[in-house]
mmCIF file of C-alpha atoms in Angstrom:
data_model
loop_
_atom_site.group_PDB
_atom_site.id
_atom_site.type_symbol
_atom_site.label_atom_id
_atom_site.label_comp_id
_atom_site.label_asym_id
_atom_site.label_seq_id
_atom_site.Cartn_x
_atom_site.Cartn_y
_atom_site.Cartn_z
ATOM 1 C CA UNK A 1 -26.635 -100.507 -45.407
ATOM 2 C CA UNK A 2 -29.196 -97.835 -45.473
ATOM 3 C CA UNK A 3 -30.356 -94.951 -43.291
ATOM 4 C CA UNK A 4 -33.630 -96.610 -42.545
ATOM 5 C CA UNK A 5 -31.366 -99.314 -40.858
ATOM 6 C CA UNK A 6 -29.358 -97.101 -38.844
ATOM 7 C CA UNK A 7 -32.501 -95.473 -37.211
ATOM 8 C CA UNK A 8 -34.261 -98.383 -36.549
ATOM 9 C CA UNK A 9 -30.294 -99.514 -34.557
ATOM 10 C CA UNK A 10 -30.906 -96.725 -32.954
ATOM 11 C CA UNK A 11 -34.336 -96.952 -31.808
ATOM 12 C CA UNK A 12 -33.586 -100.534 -30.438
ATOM 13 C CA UNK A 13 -30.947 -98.806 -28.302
ATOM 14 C CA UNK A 14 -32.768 -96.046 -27.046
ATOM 15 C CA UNK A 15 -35.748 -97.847 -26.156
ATOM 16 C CA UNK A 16 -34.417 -101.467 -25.311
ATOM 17 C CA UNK A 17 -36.220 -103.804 -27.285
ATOM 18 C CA UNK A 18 -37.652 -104.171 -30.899
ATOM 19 C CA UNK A 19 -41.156 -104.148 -29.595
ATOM 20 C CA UNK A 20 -40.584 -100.392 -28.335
ATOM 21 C CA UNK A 21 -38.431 -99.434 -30.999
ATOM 22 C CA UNK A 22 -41.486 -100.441 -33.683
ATOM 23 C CA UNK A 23 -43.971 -98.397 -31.545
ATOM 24 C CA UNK A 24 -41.515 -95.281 -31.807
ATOM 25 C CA UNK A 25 -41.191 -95.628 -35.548
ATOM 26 C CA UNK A 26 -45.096 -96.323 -35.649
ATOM 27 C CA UNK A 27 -43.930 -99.417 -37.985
ATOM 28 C CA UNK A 28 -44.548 -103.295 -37.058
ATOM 29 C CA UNK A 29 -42.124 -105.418 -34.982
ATOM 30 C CA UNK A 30 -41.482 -108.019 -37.519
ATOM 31 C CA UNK A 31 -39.708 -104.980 -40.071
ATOM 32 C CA UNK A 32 -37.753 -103.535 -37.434
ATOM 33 C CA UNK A 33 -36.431 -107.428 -36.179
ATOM 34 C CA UNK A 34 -35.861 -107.892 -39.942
ATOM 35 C CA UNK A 35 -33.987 -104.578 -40.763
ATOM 36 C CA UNK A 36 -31.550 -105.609 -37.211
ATOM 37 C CA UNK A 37 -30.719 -108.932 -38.293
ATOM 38 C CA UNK A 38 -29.954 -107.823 -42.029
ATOM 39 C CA UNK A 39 -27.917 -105.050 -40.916
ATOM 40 C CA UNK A 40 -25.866 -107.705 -38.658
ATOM 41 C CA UNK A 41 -25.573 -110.129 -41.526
ATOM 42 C CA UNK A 42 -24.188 -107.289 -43.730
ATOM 43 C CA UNK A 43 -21.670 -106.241 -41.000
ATOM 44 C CA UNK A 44 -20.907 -109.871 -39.846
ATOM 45 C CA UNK A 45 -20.923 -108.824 -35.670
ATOM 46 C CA UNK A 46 -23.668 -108.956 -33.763
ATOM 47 C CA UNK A 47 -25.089 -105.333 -32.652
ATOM 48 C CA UNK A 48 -27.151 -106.401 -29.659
ATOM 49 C CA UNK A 49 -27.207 -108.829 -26.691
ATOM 50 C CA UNK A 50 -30.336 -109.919 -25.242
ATOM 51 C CA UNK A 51 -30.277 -109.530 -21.408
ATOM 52 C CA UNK A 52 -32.838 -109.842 -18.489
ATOM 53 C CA UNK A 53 -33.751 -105.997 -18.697
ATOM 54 C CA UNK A 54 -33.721 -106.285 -22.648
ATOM 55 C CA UNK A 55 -31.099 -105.802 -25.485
ATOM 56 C CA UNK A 56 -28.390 -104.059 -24.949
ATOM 57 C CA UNK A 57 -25.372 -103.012 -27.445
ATOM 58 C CA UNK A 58 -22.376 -104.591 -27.854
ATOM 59 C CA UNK A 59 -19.118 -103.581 -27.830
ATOM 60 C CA UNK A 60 -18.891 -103.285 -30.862
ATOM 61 C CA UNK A 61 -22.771 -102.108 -31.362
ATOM 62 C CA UNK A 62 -22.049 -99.415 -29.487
ATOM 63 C CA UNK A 63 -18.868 -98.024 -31.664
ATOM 64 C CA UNK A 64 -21.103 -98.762 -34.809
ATOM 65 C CA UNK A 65 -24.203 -96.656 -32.873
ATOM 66 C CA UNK A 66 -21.886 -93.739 -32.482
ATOM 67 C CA UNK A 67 -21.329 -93.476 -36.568
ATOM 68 C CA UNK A 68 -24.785 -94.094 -37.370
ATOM 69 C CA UNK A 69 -25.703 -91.477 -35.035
ATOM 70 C CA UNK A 70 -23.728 -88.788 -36.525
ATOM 71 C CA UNK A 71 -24.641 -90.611 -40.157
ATOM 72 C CA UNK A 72 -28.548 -89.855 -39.347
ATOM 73 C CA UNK A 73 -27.788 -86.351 -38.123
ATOM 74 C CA UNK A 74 -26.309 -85.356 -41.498
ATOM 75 C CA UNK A 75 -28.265 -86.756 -43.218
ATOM 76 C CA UNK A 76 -31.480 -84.853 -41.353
ATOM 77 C CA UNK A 77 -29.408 -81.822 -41.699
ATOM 78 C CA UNK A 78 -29.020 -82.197 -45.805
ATOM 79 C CA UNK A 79 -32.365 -82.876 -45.811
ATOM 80 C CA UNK A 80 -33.668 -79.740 -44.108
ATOM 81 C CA UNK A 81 -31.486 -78.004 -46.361
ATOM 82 C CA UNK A 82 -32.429 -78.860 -49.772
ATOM 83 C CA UNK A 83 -36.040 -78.394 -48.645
ATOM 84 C CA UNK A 84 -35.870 -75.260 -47.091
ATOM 85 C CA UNK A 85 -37.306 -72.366 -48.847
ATOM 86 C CA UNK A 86 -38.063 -68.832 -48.550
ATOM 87 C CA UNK A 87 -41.133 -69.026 -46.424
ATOM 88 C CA UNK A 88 -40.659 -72.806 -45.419
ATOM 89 C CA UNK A 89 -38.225 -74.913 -43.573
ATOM 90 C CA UNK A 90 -38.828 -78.519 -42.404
ATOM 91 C CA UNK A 91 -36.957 -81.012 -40.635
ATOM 92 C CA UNK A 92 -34.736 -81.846 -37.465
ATOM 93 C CA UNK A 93 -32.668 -79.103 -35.598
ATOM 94 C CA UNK A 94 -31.236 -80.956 -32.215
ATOM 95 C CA UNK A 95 -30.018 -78.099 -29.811
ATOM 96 C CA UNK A 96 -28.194 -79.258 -26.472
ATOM 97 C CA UNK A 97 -27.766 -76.409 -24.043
ATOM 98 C CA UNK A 98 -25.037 -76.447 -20.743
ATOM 99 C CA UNK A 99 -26.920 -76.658 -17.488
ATOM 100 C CA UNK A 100 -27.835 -73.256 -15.769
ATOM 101 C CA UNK A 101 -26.852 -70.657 -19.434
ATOM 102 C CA UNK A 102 -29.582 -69.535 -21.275
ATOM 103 C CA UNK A 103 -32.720 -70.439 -19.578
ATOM 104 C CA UNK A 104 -34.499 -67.264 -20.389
ATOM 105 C CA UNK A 105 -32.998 -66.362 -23.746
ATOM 106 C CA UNK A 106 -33.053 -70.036 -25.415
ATOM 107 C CA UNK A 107 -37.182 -70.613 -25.495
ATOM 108 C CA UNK A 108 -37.550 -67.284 -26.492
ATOM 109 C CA UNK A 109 -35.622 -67.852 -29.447
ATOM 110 C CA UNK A 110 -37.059 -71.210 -29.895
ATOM 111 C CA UNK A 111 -40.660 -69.979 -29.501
ATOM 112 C CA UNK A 112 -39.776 -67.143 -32.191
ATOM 113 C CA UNK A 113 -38.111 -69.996 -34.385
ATOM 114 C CA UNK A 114 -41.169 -72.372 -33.750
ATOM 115 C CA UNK A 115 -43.942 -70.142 -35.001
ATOM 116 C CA UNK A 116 -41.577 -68.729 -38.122
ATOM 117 C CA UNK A 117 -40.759 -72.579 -39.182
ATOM 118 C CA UNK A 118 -43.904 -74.431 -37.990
ATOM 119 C CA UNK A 119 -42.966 -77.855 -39.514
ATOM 120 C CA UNK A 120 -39.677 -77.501 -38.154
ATOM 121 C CA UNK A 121 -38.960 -80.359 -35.485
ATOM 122 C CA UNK A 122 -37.075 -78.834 -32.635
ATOM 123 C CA UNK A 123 -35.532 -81.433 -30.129
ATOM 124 C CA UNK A 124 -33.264 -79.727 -27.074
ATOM 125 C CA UNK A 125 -31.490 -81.753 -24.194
ATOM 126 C CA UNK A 126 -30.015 -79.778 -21.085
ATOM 127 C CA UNK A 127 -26.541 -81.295 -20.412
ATOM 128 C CA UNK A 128 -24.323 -80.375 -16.912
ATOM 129 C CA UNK A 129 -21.169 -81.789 -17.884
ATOM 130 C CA UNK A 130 -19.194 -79.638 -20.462
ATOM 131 C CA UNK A 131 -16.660 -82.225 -21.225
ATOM 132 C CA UNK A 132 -19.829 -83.898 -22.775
ATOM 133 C CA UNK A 133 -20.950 -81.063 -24.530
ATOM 134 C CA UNK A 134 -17.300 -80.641 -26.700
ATOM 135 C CA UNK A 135 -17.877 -84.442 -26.760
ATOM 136 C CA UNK A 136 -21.103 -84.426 -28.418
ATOM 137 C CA UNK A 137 -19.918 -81.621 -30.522
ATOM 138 C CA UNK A 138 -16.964 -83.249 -32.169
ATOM 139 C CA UNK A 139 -19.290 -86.340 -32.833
ATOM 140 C CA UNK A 140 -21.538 -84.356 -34.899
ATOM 141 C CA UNK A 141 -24.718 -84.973 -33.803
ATOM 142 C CA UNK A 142 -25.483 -81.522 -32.473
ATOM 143 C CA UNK A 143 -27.315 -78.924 -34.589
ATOM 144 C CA UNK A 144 -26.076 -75.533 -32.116
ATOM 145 C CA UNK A 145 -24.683 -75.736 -28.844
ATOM 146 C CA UNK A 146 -25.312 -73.162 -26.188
ATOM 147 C CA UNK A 147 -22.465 -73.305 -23.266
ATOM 148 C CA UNK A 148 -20.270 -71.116 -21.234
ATOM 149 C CA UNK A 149 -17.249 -70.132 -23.364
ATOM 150 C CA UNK A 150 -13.766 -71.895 -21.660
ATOM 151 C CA UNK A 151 -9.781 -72.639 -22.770
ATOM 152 C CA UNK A 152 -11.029 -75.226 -25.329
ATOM 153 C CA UNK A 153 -13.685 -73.535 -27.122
ATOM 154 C CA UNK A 154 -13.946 -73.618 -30.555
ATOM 155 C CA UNK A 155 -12.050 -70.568 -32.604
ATOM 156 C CA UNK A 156 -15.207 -69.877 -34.924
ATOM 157 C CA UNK A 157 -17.853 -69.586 -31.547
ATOM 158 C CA UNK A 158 -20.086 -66.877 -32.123
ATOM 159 C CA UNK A 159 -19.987 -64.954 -28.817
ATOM 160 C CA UNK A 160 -23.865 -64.346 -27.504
ATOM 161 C CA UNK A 161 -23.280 -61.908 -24.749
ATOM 162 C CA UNK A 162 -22.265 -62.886 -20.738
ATOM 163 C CA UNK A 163 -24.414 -64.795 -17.922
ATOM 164 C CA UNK A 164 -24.139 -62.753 -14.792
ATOM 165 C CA UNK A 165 -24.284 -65.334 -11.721
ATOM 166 C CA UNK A 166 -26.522 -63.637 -8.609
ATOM 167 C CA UNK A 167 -26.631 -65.499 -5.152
ATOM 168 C CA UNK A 168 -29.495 -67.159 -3.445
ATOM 169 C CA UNK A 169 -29.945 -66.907 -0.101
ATOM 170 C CA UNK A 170 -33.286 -67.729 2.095
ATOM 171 C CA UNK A 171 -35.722 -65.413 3.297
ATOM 172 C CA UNK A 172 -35.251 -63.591 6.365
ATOM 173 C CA UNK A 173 -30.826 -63.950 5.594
ATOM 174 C CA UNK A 174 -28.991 -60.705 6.544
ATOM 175 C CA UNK A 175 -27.929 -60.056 3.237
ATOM 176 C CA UNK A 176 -31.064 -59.268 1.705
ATOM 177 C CA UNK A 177 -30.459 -55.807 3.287
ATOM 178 C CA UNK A 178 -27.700 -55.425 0.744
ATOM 179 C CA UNK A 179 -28.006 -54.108 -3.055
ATOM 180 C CA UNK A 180 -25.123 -56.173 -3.821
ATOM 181 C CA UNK A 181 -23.803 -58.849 -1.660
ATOM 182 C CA UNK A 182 -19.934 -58.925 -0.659
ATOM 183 C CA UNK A 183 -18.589 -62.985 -1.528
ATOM 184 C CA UNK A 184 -16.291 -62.096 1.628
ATOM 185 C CA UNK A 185 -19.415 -61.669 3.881
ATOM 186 C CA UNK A 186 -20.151 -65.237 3.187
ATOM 187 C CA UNK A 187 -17.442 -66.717 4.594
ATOM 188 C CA UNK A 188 -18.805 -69.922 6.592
ATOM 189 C CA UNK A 189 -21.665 -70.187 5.130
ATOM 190 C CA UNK A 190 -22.917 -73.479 4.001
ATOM 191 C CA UNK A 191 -23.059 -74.093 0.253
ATOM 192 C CA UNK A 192 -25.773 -75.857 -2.113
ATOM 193 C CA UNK A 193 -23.375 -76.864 -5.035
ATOM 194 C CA UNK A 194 -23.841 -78.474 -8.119
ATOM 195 C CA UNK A 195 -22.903 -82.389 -9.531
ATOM 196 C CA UNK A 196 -19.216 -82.588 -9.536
ATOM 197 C CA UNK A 197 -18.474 -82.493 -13.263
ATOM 198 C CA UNK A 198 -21.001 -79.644 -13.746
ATOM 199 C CA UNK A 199 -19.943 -76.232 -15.478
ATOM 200 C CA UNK A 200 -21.885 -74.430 -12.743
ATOM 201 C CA UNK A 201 -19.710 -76.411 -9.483
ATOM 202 C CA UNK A 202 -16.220 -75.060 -11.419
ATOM 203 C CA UNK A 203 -17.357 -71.781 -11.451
ATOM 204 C CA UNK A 204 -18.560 -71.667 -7.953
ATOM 205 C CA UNK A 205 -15.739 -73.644 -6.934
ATOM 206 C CA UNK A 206 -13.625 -70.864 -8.741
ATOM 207 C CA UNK A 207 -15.276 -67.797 -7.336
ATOM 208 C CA UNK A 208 -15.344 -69.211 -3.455
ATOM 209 C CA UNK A 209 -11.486 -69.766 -3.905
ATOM 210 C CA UNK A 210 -10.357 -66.669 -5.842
ATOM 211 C CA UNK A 211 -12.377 -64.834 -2.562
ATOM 212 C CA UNK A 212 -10.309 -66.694 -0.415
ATOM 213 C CA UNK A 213 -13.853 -68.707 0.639
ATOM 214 C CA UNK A 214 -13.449 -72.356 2.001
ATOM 215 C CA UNK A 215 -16.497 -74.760 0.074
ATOM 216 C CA UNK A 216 -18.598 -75.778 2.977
ATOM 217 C CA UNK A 217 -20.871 -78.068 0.937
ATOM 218 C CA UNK A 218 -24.212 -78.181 2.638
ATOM 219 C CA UNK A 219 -25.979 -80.198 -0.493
ATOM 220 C CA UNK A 220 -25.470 -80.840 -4.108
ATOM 221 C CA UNK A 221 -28.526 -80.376 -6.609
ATOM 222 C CA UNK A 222 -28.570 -81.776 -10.276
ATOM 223 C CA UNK A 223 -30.668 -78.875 -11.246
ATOM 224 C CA UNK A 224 -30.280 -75.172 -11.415
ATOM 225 C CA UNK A 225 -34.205 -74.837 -9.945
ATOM 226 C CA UNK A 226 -33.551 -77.356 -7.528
ATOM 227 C CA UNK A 227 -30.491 -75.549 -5.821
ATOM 228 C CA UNK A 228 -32.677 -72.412 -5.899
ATOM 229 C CA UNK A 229 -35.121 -73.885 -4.153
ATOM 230 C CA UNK A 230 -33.114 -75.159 -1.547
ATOM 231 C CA UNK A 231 -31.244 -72.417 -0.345
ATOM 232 C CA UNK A 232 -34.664 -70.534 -0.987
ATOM 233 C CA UNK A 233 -35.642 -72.978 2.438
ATOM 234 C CA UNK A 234 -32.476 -72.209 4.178
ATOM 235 C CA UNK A 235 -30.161 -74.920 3.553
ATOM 236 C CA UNK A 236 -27.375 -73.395 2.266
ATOM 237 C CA UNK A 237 -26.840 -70.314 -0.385
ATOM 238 C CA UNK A 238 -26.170 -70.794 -3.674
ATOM 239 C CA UNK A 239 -24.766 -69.190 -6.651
ATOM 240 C CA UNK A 240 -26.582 -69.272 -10.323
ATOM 241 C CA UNK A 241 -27.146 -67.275 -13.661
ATOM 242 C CA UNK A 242 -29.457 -64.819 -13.138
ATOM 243 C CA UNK A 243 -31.400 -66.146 -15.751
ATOM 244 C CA UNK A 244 -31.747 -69.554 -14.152
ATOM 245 C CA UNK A 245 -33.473 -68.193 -11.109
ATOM 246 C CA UNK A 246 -37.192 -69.010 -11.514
ATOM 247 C CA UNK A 247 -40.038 -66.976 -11.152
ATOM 248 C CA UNK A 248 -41.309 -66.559 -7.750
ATOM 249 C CA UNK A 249 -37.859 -66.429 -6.320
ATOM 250 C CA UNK A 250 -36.116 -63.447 -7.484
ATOM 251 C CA UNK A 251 -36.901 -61.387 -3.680
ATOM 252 C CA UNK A 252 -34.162 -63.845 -2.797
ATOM 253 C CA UNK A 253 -31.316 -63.018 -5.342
ATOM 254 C CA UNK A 254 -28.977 -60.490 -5.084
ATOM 255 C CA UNK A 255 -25.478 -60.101 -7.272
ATOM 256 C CA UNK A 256 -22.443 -59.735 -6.191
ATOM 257 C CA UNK A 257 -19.382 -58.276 -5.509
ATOM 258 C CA UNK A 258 -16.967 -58.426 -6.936
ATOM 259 C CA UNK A 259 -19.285 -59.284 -9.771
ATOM 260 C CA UNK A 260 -19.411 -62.712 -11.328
ATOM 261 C CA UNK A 261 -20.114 -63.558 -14.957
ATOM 262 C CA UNK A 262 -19.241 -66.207 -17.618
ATOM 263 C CA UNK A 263 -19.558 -65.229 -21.405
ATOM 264 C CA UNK A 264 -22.048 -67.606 -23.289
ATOM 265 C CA UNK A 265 -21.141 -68.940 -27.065
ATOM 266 C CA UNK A 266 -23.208 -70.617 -29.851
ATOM 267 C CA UNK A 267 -21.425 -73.605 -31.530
ATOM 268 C CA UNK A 268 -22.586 -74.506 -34.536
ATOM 269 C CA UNK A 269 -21.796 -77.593 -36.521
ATOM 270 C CA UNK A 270 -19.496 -77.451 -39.441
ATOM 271 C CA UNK A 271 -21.823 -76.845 -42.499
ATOM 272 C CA UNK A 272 -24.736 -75.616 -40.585
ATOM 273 C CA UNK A 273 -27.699 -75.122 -42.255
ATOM 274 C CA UNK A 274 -30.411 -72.580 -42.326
ATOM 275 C CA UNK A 275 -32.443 -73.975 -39.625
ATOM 276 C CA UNK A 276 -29.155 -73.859 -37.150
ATOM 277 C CA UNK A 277 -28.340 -69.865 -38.636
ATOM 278 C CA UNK A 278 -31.597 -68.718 -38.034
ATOM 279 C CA UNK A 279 -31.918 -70.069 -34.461
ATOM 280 C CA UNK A 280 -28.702 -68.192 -34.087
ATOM 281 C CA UNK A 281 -29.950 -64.959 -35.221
ATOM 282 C CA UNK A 282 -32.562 -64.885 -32.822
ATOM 283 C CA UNK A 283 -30.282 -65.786 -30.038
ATOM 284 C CA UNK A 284 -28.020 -62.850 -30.714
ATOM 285 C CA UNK A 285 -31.640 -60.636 -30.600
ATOM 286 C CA UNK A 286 -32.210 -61.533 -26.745
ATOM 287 C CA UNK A 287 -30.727 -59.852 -23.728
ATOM 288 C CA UNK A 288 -27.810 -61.391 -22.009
ATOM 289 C CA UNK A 289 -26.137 -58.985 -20.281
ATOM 290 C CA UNK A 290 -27.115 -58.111 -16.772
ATOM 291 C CA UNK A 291 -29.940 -58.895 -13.891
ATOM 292 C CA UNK A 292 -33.536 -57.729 -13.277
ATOM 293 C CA UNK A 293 -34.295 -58.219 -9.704
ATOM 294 C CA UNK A 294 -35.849 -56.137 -6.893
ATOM 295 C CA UNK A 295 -34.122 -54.029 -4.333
ATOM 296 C CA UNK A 296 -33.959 -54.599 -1.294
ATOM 297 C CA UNK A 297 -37.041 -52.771 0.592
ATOM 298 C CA UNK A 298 -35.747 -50.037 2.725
#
């Protein structure tokens, strides 16, 4: 088995079908279908079943897909490493981030790691769910992690600073008189929450019960923006990081009281290299602590 065969397995699964898979590699279909079927031969299963919306893995592909996965990864990783020199450092740094922490502070750092490390390939995937996140972080395949810190966090986390969480509310809502907005004042209001499994709908959940507030769920939103928006129109208020709040809407946010915040870590894969320490330097350079948003206009 070879490297070159586990990324063209995992082309074929990403994209569905070897025709796809040899456009993403840029190399012709008949290699790719060749590579597959050696790589089954060698293993003795079959990796793939063909079905009417293309192949799809196998039981047994998809265990196999999970090793490759994290075999590619380090292997990008080692790589990147032996290459990387004083004023050069090439390769693959894959960055997941938890839904709603860090949406001002990560492309900074990203932009400042971008134009230090040019040929540096930078991929980054937004993920709600942080039972995934740990997930994807014991598998391996994770360069840095940005997420809220919680009971299961790792013991070596490098500790970034803390999200403060402001509420939305729509224009022309009584509480934009307020410099800071009492949670108790909001009692009956209707809610625009987050996906179930979401790190942002615990801690809302959290906050409306510790303040004795019953969730009346007016609407649930997959996206930070999206909920902003939302309650931005009326439909419900909502409750975000204050850096998740985008531009155009911060006349609506207020904080809160008592004040809400979550501390934000860095994970980084055992054996990180330089491309995953520098990104992490930067990040501790940005600002994490605290909000920037108007007063109310007397």
């Amino acid at each position: 088995m070879s490297l070159r065969q586990f990324e063209y397995a995992l082309a074929v699964a990403e994209e569905g079908s070897v025709t796809a898979a040899a456009e993403l590699l840029h190399v012709a279909q008949p290699s790719v279908s060749q590579q597959i079927r050696g790589l089954e031969r060698e293993l003795g299963v079959e990796l793939f079943t063909r079905t009417p919306t293309g192949l799809v893995p196998t039981v047994v592909g998809r265990a196999f897909l999970r090793e490759a996965e994290a075999a590619v990864s380090a292997a990008r990783r080692a790589r990147a490493t032996a290459r990387a020199g004083a004023d050069e450092l090439v390769g693959e740094l894959v960055v997941a981030v938890q839904m709603g922490f860090g949406t001002r502070q990560l492309p900074g750092a990203l932009g400042a790691l971008r134009r230090r490390f040019p040929k540096l390939e930078v991929t980054v995937f937004e993920e709600p769910s942080s039972a995934e996140l740990e997930r994807l972080c014991r598998r391996g395949v994770l360069g840095l992690a940005l997420m809220a810190a919680c009971e299961r966090s790792p013991a070596d986390a490098h500790h970034l600073g803390d999200e403060e969480f402001v509420v939305v509310v729509g224009a022309g809502h009584r509480q934009l008189a307020a410099d800071r907005v009492e949670l108790r004042e909001l009692d009956g209001e209707p809610w625009v929450r987050f996906d179930r499994d979401s790190a942002l709908d615990g801690v809302l959940l959290n906050v409306l019960r510790e303040n004795g507030l019953a969730p009346v769920t007016a609407a649930r939103a997959s996206q930070t923006a999206t909920a902003v928006r939302w309650a931005a129109h009326g439909l419900g208020v909502t409750l975000v990081p204050a850096s998740a709040v985008p531009h155009g809407h911060e006349h609506l946010v207020r904080p809160v009281l008592p004040a809400v915040s979550q501390p934000v870590i860095a994970v980084l894969q055992a054996g990180a290299g330089p491309a995953e320490t520098a990104l992490l330097e930067l990040l501790r350079k940005e600002t994490w602590s605290g909000s920037d948003f108007p007063s109310p206009v007397s």
